[in-house]
mmCIF file of C-alpha atoms in Angstrom:
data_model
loop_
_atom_site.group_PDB
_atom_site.id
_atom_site.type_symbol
_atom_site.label_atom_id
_atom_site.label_comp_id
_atom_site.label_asym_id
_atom_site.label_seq_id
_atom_site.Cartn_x
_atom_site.Cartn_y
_atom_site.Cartn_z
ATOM 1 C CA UNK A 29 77.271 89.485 141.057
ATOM 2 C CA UNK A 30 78.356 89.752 137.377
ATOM 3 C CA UNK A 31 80.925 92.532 136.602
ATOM 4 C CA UNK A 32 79.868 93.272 133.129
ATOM 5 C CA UNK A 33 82.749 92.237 131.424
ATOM 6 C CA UNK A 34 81.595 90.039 128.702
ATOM 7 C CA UNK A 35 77.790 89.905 129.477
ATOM 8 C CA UNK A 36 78.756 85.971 129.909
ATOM 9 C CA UNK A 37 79.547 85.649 126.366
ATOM 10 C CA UNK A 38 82.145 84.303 125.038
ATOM 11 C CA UNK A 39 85.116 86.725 124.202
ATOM 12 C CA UNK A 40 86.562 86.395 120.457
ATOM 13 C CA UNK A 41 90.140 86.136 121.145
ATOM 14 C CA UNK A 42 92.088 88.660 118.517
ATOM 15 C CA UNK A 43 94.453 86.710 116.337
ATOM 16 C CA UNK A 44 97.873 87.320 116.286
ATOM 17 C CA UNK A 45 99.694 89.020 113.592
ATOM 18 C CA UNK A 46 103.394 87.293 112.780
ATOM 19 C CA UNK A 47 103.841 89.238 109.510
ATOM 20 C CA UNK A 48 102.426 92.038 107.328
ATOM 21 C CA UNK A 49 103.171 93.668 104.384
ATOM 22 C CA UNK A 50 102.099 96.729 101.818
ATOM 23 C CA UNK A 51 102.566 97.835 98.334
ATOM 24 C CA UNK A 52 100.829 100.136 95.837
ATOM 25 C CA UNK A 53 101.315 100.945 92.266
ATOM 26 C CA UNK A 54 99.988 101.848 89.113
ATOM 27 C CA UNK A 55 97.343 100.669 87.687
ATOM 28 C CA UNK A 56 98.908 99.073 84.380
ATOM 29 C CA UNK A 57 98.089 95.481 82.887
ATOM 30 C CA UNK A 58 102.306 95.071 83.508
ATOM 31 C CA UNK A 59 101.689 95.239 87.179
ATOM 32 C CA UNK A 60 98.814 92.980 87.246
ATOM 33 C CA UNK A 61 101.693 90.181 87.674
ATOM 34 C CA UNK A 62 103.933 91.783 90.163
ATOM 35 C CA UNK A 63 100.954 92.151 92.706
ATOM 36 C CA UNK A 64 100.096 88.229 92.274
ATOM 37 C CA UNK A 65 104.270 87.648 92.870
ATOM 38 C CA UNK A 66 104.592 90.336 95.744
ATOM 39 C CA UNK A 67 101.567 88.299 97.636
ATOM 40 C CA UNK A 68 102.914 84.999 96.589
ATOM 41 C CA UNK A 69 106.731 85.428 97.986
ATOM 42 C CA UNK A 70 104.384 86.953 101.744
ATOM 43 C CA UNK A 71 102.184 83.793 101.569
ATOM 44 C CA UNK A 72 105.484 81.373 101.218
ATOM 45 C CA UNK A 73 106.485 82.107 104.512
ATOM 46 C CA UNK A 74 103.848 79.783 105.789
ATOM 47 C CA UNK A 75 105.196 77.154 103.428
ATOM 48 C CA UNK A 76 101.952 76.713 101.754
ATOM 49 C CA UNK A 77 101.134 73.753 99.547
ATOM 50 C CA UNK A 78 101.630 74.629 95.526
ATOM 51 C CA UNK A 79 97.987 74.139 95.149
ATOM 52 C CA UNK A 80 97.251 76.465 98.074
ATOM 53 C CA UNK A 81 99.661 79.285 96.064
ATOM 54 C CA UNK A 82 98.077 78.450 92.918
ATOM 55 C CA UNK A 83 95.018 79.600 94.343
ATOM 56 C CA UNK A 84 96.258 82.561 96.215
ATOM 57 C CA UNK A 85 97.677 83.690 93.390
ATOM 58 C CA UNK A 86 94.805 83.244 90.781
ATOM 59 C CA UNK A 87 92.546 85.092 93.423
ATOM 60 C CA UNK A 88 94.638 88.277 94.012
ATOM 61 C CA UNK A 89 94.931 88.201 90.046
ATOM 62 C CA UNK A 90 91.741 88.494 89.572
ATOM 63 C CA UNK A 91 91.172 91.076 92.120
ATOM 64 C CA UNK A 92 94.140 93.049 90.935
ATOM 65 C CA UNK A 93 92.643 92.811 87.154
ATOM 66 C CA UNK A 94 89.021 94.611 88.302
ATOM 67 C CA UNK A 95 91.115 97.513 89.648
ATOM 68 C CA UNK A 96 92.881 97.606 86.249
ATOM 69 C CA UNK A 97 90.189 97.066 84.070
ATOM 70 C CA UNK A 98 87.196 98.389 86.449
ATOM 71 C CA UNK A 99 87.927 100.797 88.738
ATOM 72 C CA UNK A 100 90.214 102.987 86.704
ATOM 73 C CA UNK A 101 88.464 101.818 82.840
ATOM 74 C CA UNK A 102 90.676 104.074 80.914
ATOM 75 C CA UNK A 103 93.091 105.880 83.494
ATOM 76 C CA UNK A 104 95.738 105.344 86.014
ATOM 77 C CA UNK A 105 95.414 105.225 89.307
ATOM 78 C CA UNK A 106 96.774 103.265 92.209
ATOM 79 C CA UNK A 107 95.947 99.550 93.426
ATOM 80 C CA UNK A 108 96.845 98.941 97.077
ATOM 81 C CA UNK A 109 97.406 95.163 98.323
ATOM 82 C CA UNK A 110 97.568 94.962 102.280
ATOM 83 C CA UNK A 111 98.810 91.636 103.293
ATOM 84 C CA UNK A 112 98.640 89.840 106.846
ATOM 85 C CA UNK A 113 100.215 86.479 107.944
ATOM 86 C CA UNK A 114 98.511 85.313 111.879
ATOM 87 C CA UNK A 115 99.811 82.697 113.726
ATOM 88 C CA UNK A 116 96.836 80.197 113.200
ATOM 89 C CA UNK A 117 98.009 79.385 109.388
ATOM 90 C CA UNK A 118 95.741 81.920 107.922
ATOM 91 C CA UNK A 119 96.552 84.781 104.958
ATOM 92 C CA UNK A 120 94.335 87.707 104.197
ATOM 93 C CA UNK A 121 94.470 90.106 101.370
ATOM 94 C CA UNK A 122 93.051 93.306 100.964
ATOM 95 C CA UNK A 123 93.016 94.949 97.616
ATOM 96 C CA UNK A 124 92.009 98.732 97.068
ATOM 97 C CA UNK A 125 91.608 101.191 95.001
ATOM 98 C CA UNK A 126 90.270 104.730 94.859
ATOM 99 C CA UNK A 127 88.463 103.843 91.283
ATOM 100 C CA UNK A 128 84.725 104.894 90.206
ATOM 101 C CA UNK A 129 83.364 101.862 92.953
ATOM 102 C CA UNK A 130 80.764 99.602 92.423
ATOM 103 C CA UNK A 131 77.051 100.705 92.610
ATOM 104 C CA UNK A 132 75.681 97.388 93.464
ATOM 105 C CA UNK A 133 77.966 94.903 95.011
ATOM 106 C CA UNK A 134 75.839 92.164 95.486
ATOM 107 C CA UNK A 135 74.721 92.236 91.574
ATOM 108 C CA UNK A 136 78.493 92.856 90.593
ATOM 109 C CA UNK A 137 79.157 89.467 92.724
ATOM 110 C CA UNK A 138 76.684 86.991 90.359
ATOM 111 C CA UNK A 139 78.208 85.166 88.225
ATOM 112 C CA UNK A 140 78.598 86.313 84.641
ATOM 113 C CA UNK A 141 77.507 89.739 85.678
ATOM 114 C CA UNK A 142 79.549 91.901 83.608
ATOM 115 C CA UNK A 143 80.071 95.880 83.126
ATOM 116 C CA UNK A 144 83.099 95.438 81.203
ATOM 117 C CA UNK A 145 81.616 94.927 77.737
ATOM 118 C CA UNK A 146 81.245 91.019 75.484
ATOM 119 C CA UNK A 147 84.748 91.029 76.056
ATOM 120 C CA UNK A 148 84.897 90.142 79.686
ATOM 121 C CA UNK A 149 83.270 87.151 81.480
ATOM 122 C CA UNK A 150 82.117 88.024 84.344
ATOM 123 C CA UNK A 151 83.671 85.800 86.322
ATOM 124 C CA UNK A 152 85.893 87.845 88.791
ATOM 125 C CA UNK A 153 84.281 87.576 92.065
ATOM 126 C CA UNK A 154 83.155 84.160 91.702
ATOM 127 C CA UNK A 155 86.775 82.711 91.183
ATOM 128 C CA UNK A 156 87.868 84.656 93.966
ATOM 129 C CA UNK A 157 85.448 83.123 96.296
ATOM 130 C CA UNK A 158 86.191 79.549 94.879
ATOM 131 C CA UNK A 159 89.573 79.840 95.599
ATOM 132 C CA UNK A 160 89.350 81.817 98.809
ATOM 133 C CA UNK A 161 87.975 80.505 102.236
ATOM 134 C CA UNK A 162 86.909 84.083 102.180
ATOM 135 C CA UNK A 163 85.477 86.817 100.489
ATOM 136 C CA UNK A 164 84.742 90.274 101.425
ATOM 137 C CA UNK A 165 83.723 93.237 99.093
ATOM 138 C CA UNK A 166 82.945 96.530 100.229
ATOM 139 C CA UNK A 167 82.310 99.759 97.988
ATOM 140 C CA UNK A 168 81.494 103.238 97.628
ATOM 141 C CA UNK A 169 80.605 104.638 94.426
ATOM 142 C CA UNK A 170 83.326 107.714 93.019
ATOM 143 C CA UNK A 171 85.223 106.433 96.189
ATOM 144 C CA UNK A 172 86.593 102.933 95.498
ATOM 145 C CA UNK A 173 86.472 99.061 96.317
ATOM 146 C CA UNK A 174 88.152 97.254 98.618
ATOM 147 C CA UNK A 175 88.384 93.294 98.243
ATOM 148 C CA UNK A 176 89.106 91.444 101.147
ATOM 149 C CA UNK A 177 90.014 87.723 100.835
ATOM 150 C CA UNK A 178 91.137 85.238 103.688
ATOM 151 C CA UNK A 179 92.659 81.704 102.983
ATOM 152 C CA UNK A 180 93.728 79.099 106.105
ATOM 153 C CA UNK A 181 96.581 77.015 104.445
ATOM 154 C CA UNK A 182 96.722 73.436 105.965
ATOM 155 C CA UNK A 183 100.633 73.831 107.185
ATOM 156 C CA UNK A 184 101.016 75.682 110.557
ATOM 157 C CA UNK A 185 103.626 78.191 110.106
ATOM 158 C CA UNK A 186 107.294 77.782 111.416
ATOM 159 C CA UNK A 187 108.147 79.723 114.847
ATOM 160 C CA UNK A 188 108.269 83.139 113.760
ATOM 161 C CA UNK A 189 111.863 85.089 114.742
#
């Protein structure tokens, strides 16, 4: 007799959490730079390689930017970066906002799509996902975006304290 539990599947095992962190702020071009830093110092807990912080930190730039630039176009508002460090060696990222949201994600995710005018590239989500082992967007339009990017860095992380 089978007690239900797990209809013989497999159960995904929850990863454990060793660290997290959050910060918010304005949306300004300044602070573009001190969300890529505040990530960066989280991430070097896990003593990643400099590559694997380059990367980290060109991602959640680029994130960071389509809040500035996107989201808010010509007004302030707040960014929110959620950070988590687990156990296995992996980081992930969210980064919200409460901006004017993206009608169509899945166009706004093609490479050298562009709302942003001859002046921007295009080129956001795509060098996000490069640099990323994952990418997430979700999106409500008048409600906001939140990016959600996961990267497993190759060093195992010290015993946590």
């Amino acid at each position: 007799m089978h007690d239900g539990k797990g209809c013989g599947r497999k159960m995904r095992q929850k990863k454990k959490i060793i660290n997290e962190m959050a910060v918010s702020f304005l949306s300004c071009s300044s602070n573009e730079a001190f969300g890529r830093a505040a990530v960066a110092a989280f991430a070097a807990q896990l003593d990643p390689t400099i590559d694997e912080l380059s990367d980290i930190k060109t991602a959640v730039s680029e994130a960071v930017t389509n809040c500035i630039i996107h989201a808010y176009r010509d007004t302030l508002g707040t960014v929110y970066i959620t950070a988590k460090l687990f156990e296995n060696g992996e980081l992930q990222v969210k980064i919200r906002d409460k901006g004017c949201g993206i009608e169509n994600v899945k166009q706004a995710m093609e490479p050298l799509f562009t709302t942003g005018g001859e002046e921007r590239a295009g080129l956001g989500f795509a060098v996000m996902d490069s640099f990323m082992d994952g990418l997430r967007v979700t999106s409500h339009p008048g409600k906001g975006t939140t990016v959600t990017m996961r990267k497993r860095l190759a060093r195992r992380p010290v015993a946590h304290e």
